[in-house]
Each structure stands twice: as C-alpha cells, then as structure tokens.
Coordinates of C-alpha atoms in Angstrom, one line a residue:
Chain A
X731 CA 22.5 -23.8 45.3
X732 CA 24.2 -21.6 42.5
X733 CA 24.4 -23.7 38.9
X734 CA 28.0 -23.1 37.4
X735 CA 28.2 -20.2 35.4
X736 CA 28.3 -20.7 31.9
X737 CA 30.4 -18.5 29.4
X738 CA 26.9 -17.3 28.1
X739 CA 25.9 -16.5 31.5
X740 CA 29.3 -14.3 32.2
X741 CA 28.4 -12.2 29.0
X742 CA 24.7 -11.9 29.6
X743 CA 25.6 -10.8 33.0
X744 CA 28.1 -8.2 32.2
X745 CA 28.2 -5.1 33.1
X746 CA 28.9 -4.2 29.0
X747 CA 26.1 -6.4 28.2
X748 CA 22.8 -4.9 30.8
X749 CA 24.3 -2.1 29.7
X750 CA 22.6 -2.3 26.1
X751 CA 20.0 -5.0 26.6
X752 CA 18.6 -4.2 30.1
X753 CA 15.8 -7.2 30.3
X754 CA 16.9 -11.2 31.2
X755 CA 16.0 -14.3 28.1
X756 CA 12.2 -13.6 27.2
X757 CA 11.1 -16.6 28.8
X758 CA 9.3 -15.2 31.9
X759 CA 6.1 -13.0 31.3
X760 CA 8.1 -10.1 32.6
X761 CA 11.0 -10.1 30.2
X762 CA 8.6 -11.0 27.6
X763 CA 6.7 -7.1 28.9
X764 CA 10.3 -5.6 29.5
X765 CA 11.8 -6.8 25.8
X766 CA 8.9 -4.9 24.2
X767 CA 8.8 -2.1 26.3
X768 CA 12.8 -1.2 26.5
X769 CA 13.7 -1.2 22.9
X770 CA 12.9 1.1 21.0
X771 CA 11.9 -1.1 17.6
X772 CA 10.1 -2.8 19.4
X773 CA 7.8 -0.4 21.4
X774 CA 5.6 0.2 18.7
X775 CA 3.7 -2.7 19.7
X776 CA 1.6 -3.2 22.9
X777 CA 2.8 -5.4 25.4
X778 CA -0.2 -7.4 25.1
X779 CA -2.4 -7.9 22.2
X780 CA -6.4 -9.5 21.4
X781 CA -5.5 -12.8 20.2
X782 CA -7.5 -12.2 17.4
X783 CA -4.7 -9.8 16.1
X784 CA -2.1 -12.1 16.2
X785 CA -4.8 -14.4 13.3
X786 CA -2.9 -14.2 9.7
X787 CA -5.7 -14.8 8.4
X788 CA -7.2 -11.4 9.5
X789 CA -4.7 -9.1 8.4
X790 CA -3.3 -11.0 5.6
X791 CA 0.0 -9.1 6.9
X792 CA -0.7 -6.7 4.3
X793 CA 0.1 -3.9 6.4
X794 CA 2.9 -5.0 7.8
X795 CA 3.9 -5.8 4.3
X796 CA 3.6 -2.8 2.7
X797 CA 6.1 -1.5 5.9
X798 CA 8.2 -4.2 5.2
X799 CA 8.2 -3.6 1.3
X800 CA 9.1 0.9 2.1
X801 CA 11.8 -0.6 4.2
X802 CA 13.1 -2.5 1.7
X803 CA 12.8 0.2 -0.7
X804 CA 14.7 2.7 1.4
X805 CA 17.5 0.3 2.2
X806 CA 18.0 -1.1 -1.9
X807 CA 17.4 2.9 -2.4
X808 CA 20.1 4.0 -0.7
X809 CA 23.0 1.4 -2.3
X810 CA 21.2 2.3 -5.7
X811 CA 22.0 6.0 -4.8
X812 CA 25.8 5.8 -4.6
X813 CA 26.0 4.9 -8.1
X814 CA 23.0 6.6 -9.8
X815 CA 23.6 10.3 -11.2
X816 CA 20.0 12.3 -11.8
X817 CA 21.5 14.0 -15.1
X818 CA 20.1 13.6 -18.6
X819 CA 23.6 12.7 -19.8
X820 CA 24.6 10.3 -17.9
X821 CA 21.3 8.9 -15.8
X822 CA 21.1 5.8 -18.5
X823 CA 24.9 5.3 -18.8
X824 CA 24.4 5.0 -14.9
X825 CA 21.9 2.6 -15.5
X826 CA 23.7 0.5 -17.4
X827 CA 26.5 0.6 -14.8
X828 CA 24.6 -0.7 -12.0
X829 CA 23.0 -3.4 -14.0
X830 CA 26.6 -4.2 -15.6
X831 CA 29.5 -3.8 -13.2
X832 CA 28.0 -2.8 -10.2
X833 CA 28.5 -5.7 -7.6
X834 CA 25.0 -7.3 -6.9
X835 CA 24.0 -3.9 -8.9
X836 CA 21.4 -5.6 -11.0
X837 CA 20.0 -7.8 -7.4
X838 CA 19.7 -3.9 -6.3
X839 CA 17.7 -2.7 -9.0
X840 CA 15.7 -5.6 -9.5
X841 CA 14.6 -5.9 -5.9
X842 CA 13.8 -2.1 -5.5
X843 CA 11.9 -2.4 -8.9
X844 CA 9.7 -5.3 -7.8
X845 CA 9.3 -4.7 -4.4
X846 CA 7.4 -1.1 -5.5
X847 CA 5.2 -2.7 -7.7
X848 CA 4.5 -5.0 -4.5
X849 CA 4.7 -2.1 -2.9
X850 CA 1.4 -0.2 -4.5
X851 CA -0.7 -3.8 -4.3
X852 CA 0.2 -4.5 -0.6
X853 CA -1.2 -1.0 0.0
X854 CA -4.2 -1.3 -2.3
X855 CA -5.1 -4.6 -0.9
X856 CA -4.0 -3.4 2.6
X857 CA -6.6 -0.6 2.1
X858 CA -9.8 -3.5 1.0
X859 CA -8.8 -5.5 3.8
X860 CA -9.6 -2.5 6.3
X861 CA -12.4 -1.7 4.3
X862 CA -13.9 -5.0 4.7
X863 CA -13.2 -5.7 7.9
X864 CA -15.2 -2.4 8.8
X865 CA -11.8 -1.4 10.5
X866 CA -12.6 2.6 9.2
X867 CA -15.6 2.7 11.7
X868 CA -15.1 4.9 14.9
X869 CA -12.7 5.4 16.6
X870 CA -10.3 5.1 13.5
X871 CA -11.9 7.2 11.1
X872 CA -8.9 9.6 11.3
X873 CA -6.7 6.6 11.0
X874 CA -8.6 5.4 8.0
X875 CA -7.9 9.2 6.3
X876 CA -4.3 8.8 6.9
X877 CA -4.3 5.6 5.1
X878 CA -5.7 7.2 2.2
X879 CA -3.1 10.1 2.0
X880 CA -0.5 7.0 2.7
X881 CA -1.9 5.2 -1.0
X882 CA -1.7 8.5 -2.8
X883 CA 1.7 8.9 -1.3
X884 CA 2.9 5.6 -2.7
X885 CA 1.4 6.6 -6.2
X886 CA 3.7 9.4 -6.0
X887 CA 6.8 7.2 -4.6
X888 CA 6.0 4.5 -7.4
X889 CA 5.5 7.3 -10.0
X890 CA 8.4 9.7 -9.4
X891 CA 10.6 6.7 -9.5
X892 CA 9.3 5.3 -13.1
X893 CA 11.2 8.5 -14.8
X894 CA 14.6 7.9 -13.0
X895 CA 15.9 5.2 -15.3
X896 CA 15.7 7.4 -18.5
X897 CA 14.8 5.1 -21.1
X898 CA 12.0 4.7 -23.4
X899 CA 9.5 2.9 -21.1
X900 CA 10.3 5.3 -18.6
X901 CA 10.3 8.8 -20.2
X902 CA 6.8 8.0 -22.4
X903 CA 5.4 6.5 -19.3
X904 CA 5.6 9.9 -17.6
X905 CA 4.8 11.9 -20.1
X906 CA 1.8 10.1 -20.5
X907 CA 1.3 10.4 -16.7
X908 CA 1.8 13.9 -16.5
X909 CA -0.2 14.8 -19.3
X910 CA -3.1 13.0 -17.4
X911 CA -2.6 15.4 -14.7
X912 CA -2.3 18.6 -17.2
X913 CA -5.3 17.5 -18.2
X914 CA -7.0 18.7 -14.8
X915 CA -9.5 21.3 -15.2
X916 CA -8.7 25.4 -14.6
X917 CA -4.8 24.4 -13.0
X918 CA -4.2 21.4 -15.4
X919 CA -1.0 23.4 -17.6
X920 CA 0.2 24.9 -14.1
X921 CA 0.1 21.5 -12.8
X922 CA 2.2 20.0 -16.0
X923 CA 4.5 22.6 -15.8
X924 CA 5.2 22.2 -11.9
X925 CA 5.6 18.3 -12.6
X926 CA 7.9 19.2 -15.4
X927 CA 9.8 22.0 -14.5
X928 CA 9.5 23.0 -18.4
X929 CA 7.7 22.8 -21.4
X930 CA 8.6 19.0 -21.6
X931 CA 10.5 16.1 -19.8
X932 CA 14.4 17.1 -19.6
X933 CA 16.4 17.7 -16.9
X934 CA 14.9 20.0 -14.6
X935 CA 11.9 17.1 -14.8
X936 CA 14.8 14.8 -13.7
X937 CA 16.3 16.4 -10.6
X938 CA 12.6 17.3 -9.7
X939 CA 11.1 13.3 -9.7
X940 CA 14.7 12.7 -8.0
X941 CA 14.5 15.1 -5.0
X942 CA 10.8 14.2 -4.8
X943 CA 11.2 10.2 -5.1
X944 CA 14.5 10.1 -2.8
X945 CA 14.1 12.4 -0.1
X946 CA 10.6 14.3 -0.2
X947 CA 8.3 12.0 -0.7
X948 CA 10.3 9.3 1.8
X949 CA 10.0 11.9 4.1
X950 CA 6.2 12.8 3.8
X951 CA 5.6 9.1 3.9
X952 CA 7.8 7.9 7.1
X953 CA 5.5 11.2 8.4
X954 CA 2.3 9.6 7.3
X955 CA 3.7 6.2 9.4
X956 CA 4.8 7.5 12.4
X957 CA 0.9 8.8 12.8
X958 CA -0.9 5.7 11.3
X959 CA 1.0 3.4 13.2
X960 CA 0.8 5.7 16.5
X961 CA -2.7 6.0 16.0
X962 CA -3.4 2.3 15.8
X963 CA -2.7 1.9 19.2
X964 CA -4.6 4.9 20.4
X965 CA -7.2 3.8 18.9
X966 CA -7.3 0.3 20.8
X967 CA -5.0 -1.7 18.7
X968 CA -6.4 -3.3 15.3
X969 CA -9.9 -4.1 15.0
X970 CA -11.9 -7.0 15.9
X971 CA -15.0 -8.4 16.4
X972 CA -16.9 -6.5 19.1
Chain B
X217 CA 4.8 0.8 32.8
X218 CA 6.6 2.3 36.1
X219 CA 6.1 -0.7 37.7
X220 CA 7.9 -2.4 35.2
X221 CA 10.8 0.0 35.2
X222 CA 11.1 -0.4 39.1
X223 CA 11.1 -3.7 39.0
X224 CA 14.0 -4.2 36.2
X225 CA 16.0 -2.6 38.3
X226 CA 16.7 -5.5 40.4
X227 CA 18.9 -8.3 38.9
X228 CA 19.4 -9.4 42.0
X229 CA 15.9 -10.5 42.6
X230 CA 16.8 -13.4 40.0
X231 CA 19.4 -14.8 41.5
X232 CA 17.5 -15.8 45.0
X233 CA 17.6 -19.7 44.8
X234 CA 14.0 -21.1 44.6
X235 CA 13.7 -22.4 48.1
X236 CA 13.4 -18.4 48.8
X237 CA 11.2 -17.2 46.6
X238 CA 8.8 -19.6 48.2
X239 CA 9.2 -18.6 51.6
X240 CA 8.8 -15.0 50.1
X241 CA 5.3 -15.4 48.2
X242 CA 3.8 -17.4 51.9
X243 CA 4.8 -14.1 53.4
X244 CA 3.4 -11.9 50.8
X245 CA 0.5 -14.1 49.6
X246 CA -1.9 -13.0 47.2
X247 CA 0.2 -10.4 44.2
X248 CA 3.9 -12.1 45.1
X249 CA 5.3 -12.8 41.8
X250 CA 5.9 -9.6 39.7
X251 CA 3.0 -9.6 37.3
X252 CA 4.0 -7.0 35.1
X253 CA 0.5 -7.4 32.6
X254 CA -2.5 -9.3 33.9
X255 CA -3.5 -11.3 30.8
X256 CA -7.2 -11.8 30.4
X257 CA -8.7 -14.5 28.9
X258 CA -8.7 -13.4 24.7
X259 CA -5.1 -11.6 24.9
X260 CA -1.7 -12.9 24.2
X261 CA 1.8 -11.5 24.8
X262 CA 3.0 -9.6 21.7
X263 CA 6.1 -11.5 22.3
X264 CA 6.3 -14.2 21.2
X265 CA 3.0 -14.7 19.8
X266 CA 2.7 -11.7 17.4
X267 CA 6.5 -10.8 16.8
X268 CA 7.0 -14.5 15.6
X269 CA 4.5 -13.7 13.0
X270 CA 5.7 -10.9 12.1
X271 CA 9.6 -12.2 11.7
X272 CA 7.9 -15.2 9.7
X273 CA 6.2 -13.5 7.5
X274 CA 9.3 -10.8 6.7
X275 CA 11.5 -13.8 6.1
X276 CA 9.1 -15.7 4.1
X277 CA 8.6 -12.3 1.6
X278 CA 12.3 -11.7 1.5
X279 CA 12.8 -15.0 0.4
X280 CA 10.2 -14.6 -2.3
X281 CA 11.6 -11.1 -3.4
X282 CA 15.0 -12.2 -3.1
X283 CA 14.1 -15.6 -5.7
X284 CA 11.7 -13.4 -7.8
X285 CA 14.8 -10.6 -8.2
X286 CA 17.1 -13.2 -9.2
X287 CA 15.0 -14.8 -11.5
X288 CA 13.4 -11.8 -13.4
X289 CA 15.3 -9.0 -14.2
X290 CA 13.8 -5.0 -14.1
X291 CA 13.0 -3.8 -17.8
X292 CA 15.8 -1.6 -19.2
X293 CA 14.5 -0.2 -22.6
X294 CA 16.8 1.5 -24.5
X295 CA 17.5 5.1 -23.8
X296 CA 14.7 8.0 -24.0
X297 CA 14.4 9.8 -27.4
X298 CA 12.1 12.1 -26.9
X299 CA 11.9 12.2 -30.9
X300 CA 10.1 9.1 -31.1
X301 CA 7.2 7.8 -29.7
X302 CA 6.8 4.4 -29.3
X303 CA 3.2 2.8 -30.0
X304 CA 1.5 2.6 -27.6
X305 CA 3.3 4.8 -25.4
X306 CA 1.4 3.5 -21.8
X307 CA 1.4 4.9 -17.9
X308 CA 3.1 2.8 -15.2
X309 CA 0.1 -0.1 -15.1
X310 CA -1.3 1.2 -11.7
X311 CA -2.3 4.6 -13.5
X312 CA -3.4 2.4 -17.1
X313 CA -7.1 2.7 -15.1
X314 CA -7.2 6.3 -15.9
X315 CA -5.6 5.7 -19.3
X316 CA -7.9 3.6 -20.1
X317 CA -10.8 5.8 -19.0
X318 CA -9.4 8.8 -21.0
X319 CA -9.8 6.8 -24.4
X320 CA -13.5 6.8 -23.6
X321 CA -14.0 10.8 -22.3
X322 CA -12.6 14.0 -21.7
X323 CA -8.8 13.6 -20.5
X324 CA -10.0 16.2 -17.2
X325 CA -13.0 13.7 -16.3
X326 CA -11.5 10.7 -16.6
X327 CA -7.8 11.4 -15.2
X328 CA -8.1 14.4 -12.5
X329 CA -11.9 14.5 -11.7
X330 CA -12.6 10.3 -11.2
X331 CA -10.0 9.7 -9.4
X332 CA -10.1 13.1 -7.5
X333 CA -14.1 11.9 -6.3
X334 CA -12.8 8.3 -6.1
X335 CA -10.2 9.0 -3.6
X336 CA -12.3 11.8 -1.5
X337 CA -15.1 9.4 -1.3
X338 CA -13.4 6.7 -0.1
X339 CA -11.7 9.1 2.6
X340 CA -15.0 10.0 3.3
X341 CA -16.9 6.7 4.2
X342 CA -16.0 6.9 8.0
X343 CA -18.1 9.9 8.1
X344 CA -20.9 8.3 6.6
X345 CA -21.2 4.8 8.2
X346 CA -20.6 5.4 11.6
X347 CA -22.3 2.1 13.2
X348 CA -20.1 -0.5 15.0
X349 CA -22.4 -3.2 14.0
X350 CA -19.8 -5.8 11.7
X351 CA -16.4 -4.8 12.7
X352 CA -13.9 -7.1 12.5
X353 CA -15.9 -9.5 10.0
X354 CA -14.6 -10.0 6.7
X355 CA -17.9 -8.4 4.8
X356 CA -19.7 -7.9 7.8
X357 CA -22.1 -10.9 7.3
X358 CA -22.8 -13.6 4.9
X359 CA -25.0 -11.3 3.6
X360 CA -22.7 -8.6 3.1
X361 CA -20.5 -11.8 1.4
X362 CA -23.3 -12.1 -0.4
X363 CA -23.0 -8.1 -2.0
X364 CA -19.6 -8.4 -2.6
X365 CA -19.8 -11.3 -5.0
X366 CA -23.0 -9.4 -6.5
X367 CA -20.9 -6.3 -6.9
X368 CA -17.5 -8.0 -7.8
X369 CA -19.2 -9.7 -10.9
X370 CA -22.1 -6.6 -11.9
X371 CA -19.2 -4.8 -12.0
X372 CA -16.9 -6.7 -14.5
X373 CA -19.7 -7.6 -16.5
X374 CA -21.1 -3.9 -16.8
X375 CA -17.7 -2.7 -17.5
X376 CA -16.1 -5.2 -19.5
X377 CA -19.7 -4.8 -21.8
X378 CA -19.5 -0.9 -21.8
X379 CA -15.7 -1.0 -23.4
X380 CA -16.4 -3.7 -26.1
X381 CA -19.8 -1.9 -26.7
X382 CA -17.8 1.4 -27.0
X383 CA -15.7 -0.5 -29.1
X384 CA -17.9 -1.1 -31.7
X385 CA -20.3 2.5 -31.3
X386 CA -16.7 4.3 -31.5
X387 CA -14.5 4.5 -28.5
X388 CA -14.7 7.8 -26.8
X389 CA -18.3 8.5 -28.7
X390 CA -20.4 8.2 -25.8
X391 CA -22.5 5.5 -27.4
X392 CA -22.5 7.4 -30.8
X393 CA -24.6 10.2 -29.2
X394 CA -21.5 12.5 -28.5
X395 CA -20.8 12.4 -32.0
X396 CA -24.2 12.4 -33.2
X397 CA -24.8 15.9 -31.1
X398 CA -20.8 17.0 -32.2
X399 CA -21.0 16.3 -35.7
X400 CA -24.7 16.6 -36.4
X401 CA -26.3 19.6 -33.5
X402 CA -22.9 21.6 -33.7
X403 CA -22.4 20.7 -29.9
X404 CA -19.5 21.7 -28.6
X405 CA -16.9 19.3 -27.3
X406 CA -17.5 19.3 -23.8
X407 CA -20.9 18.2 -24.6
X408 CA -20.2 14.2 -25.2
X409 CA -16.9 14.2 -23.4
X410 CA -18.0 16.0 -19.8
X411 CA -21.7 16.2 -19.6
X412 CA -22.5 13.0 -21.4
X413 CA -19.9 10.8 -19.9
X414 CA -20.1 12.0 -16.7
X415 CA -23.9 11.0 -16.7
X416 CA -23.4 7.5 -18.4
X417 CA -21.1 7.0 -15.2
X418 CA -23.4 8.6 -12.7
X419 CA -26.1 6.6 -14.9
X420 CA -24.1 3.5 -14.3
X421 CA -23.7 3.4 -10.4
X422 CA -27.3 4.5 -10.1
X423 CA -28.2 1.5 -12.1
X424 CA -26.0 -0.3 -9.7
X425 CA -27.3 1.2 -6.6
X426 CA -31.2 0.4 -7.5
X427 CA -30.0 -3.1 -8.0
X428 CA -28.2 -3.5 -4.9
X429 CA -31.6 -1.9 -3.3
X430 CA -33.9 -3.7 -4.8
X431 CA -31.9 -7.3 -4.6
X432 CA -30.6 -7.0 -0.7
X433 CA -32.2 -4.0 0.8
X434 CA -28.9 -3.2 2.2
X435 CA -28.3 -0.9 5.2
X436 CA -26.2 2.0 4.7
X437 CA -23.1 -0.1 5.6
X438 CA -23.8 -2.5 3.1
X439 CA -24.5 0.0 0.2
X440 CA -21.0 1.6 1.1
X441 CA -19.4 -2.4 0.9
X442 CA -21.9 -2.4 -2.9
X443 CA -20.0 0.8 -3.8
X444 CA -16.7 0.3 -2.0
X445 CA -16.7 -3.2 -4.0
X446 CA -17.4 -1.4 -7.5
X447 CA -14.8 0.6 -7.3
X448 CA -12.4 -1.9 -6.3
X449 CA -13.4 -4.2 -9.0
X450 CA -13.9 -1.0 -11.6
X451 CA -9.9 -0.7 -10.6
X452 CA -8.5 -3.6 -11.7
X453 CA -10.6 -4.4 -14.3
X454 CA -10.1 -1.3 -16.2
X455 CA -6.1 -1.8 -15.2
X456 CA -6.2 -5.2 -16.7
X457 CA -7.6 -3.6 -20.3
X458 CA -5.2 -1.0 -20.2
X459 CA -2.2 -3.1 -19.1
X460 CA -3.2 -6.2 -21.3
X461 CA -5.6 -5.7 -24.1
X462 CA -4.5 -2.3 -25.3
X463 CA -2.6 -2.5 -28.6
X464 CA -1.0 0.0 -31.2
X465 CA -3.1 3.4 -31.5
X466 CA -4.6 2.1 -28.3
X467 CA -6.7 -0.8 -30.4
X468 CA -7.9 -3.7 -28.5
X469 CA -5.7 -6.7 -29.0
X470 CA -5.3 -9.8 -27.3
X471 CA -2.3 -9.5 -24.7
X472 CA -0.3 -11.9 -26.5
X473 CA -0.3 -9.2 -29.9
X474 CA 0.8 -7.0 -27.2
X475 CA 4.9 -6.0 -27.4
X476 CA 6.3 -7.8 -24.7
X477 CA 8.2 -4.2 -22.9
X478 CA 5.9 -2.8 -20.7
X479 CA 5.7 -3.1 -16.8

C-alpha cells in the first residue's frame, strides 16, 4: 500500500530536488553514510567515528573553534573590506565610517575584533589540549608540526591586522612589535625594514600588513588547514585512548 | 565507498512496500539490508552524533560573540601621530610575553631568540617522545596530573619572584651582576644582557628539571609534560605582567593605575 503523497514528498522527490541533494531524510544508517559522503562540506568527516571523539569533554571543541572563529573572521573580513581603504589618509576616516554610518558597521568590526583575540586563545589552548592528550605521538607527529606553523600563522593574522585601524593603539603597538623583530640578531634591521617597507611605519607599512593580513596570510593559512585537517584522518581520526 | 555510490543509485529500492522487502531478505538471508558501514561496538555515525556537536557548539559561540560584540565595542583610539608616543606604548597582549622579557635582557634574546627555541622545541617534541604509552589521557596519568600542578605553580612562583626580585636589584641588571661586570669590569654589553641572561634562564629550567627529577622521577614523556607545562604557564604569566601590571616607563603598577586603552 502507497501512503498519500505529501507536498514535501513531491519536492523531495523531484527530479529538481535529487538533482542537488542525492541521499533520502538521514534517518536510515545509509543516508546518514550517503549525507556525509555526497556533500562536499561535509566529507571532511568520516562516516563513522570512535565514540570517544564525539566526548566534548575531550576536545573542548577548541579546534573546531578556532575553525569556526577563521570562518568568522573571513566572512566579517570581507563586509569590513568594502568600506575600508589601506591609505594613510584616509584608513582612520574609514574607520570612523564603519563604526559611524556603516549599517551594522560597528557589529562588523567588533565581531572581527573579538573573535581574533578568541581567535589566538582557541588556538593556544587548542595546541595544550593536543599536547596533553599525548595527541603529537606517532603517527601525527607531522600533524602536530603543522599545528605549530598554523599558531605562528595566526600570530601573524592577529598581528598584521592590529596596524590596519591607524590609530594610536594601533600604530605604537606595531612599532613596538616590529622593533622586537629588528631586534633579531645578524638579519634583525633587514627584517624591520621588510616588515616596514621604510625607515618607519607609513604607508608602504600599510598596504604591506593589508595584502599580508587580507589575502596572503588567509591564503597560507586555509593552506595549513586543508593539510591539518586532511591529515587527521590519515592519521586515524583524533586520538584516543589506546 | 563504491558500494555506497551503487547503491544510491536506486530510488526505487525505497519505494518497495514492506511486505517485499521481507520476502526479499528470506531469499537473500544473511547481508540483505544495505549495510553501507558495519559499526563496531565503540563507534558512532558522524551523523548525527558528532555533527550535532558540532552545530551546537557553533551556535552556542556565535551567540556568545554575537552578545559579547554588541555589548563591548572594539577600541578606536584616536588617530596615529607618529610624533607622539604614548606612555607606555605596549604590543598587542599576546606578544606583551616578549615585551615583558625584553625589559629584563637583550631585545635579540628575549624577542627573536626565546621565542625562536620556544616554538622549535615545541615542534620538536614528537621527535623526542615517541612512546604511545598515555595517549588520549588528559596528562597521561594521575601522576602526570600530578607534574602539571607541580609545574603550573613552580613556574608562577619562580617567575612571578624573579620579576619582583629584578624589580628591586634593577630590572634588566641580571641580579645587579650585569651592571656590576658593565659598570665596574668594563664588560661589554652583551655580557649581562646575552651571556648572563641567557644562563639565569638555562639556570632556571635546570633548576626546574632537577626538581621534577628528583620529586617524580619522570619518564621522558613526563619531563616533556614538566617542560611543555612551564612554558605554557611562563606564557601567560609573563602576558598577564605585561598586559596588567606594566605602568608608565614600563613601572610596575597595579592594573587598576593602568590607563584603561589597551587591548
């Protein structure tokens, strides 16, 4: 006996609709295997997983979070781009635009600011939690390397991004910080001067941190991710008790 | 996964009525049903079990940074004058370790070379500690619980005790014997602020190291948990002085003498 068809029936059942989702409701085992395997956010993950992994207590999420946190980084990033200009002139007056008469400009700003600070403790916390877990040991030492470069790399995000605002805090902060790495021994004045782009902060400084914080840096990072996360799985999923 | 895709193929399949499906698994008894993952005992399906955690825990922070953004506004200073120099002019907080560091040594040590050794070393512990023996166990045993509280509180004692004690020697004097050999011998400056300090921190760990020896007799995993720990701790701790107790000219103040514009 056939049940009546209901309207949701007649659109998960068209031809429009198995066209983009190509698994039935995720209430059989199969669909639950075929949803994770068939799209491609999804795929990332195994299809099945230790039920230790699945413990919050275990992960603390901070991984995830720190993922969750560059997402939303990238995605206030971008709206803060249409309105922010990387030139001495006018990067403050800019500044005070978004946070003035920008719609939801200052929401924008504030959530990108605080979710990088966030940012740089989910990943530093992220980083003791594998640490204590003995989650480096083989096979994931590799793994463990990449999650160093991935801390140094949100350093650089946090840092590149402290000069874009062009006020006070901002402009001392990185002259401090770059006179910390001018201070390196044998390369430390090459190294200021590369950061800088000339003798001291100004605009060449600006449109450097800008390229690097917007599109370099993102890049090198998403890079970074693509291989830690990849290698999670190669290497047997997260740890767990042997 | 093939015989996932093959089977997806065939809508159809769903629609035969129960009665069926039951006729069909006598006749093919044993691996009817399409079993596309055999689940042993200690797994679970990623969905639902681990994407509901995941969707929980990204709504739950959003919410929390959505409130928190609302509520507290980003700073906004007024515009950079590279003319003046405000007191104390500070690095963003997560770099206010090595700030803080600098006061008391050579800017090269304490900003490029630390962290440089930090950051290698900690890359480096897979390579050393290769035994499975602990994974998955928050600090391995109660035991290695037990060096991580050790550690956690050696640590902010020790450092806490060598700032104030810097403090009142001289910041940046190496105990008064960097200026002592400067001012006194003629020793060049590199003396107190490389050579001295950097053996006053290799000084230090040792110290720390023979403790952890002689109090747990620690297998090489643990000693790596002892050191790990330090410089975890050594992290925030010297954060904290740099973010909160650092005052004009770099003094230390009590955070609430601090002015209230640095994030």
């Amino acid at each position: 006996m056939r049940r009546e068809q209901t309207l949701a029936d007649r659109i998960t059942g068209s031809a429009v609709w198995r066209s983009v989702v190509r698994h039935g409701y995720p209430d059989t085992q199969r669909n639950q295997a075929l949803i994770i395997a068939s799209n491609v956010f999804l795929h990332i993950h195994p299809v099945k997983i230790k039920r230790y992994a699945t413990k919050v207590t275990y992960t603390f999420c901070l991984g995830g979070l720190s993922f969750f946190m560059f997402l939303v980084l990238t995605m206030t990033g971008v709206l803060l781009m249409f309105y922010y200009i990387p030139s001495e002139s006018q990067a403050y007056e800019s500044m005070l635009a978004i946070e003035g008469s920008v719609s939801f400009g200052q929401l924008m700003r504030n959530m990108h600011r605080w979710s990088a600070q966030g940012m740089v403790i989910a990943v530093f916390l992220h980083m003791g939690r594998v640490f204590y877990t003995g989650s480096y040991k083989p096979p994931r030492e590799f793994n463990w390397v990449i999650g160093v470069l991935l801390l140094v790399t949100t350093f650089l995000l946090s840092f590149t991004g402290y000069l874009l605002p062009w006020d006070q805090l901002a402009y001392w902060a990185i002259t401090v910080g770059s006179n910390i790495g001018g201070a390196a021994p044998i390369v430390g004045p090459q190294v200021n001067r590369i950061l800088l782009g000339d003798l001291q902060i100004g605009q060449s400084t600006l449109i450097r941190f800008y390229t690097l914080h917007v599109i370099f840096l993102p890049l090198i990072a998403a890079f970074l991710m693509a291989v830690h996360f990849w290698r999670i799985r190669k290497d047997g999923g997260i740890s767990g008790p042997l | 996964m093939a015989e996932l895709a093959n089977n997806s193929t065939a809508p159809a399949a769903q629609a035969i009525d129960e009665a069926r499906r039951r006729k069909l698994l006598e006749l093919v008894r044993g691996r009817a049903l399409a079993r596309p993952t055999d689940l042993a005992e200690d797994e679970v399906m990623v969905w639902p079990s681990l994407v509901v955690v995941e969707a929980v825990s990204a709504v739950v922070f959003l919410g929390i940074l959505t409130i928190l953004s609302v509520l507290v506004n980003a700073p906004l200073l007024e515009r950079a004058n590279p003319q003046q120099t405000p007191n104390p002019s500070k690095a963003p907080w997560y770099f206010l370790n090595l700030q803080e560091l600098l006061l008391h040594m050579d800017a090269g040590l304490a900003g490029v070379i630390v962290p440089t050794l930090a950051l290698g070393g900690i890359a480096a512990i897979p390579y050393f500690d290769r035994s499975p023996l602990g994974v998955g166990i928050l600090g391995t045993s109660s035991k290695g619980r037990k060096i991580i509280a050790f550690s956690a509180v050696f640590t902010t004692v020790v450092l806490t005790g060598m700032i104030l004690i810097d403090e009142v020697i001289g910041t940046g004097t190496q105990w008064g014997i960097g200026r002592y050999l400067q001012e006194e011998q003629g020793a060049p400056e590199w003396v107190g602020g490389i050579v001295l300090s950097a053996l006053i921190m290799a000084g230090t760990i040792g110290v720390f190291v023979v403790f952890v020896k002689g109090i747990f007799r620690p297998t090489r995993r643990e000693l790596i948990i002892a050191l790990f720990t330090g410089f975890f701790v050594a992290y925030w701790v010297l954060a904290i002085f740099g973010t909160s107790f650092r005052g004009e000219g770099q003094e230390l103040t009590w955070p609430w003498n601090l002015p209230l514009e640095h994030h």
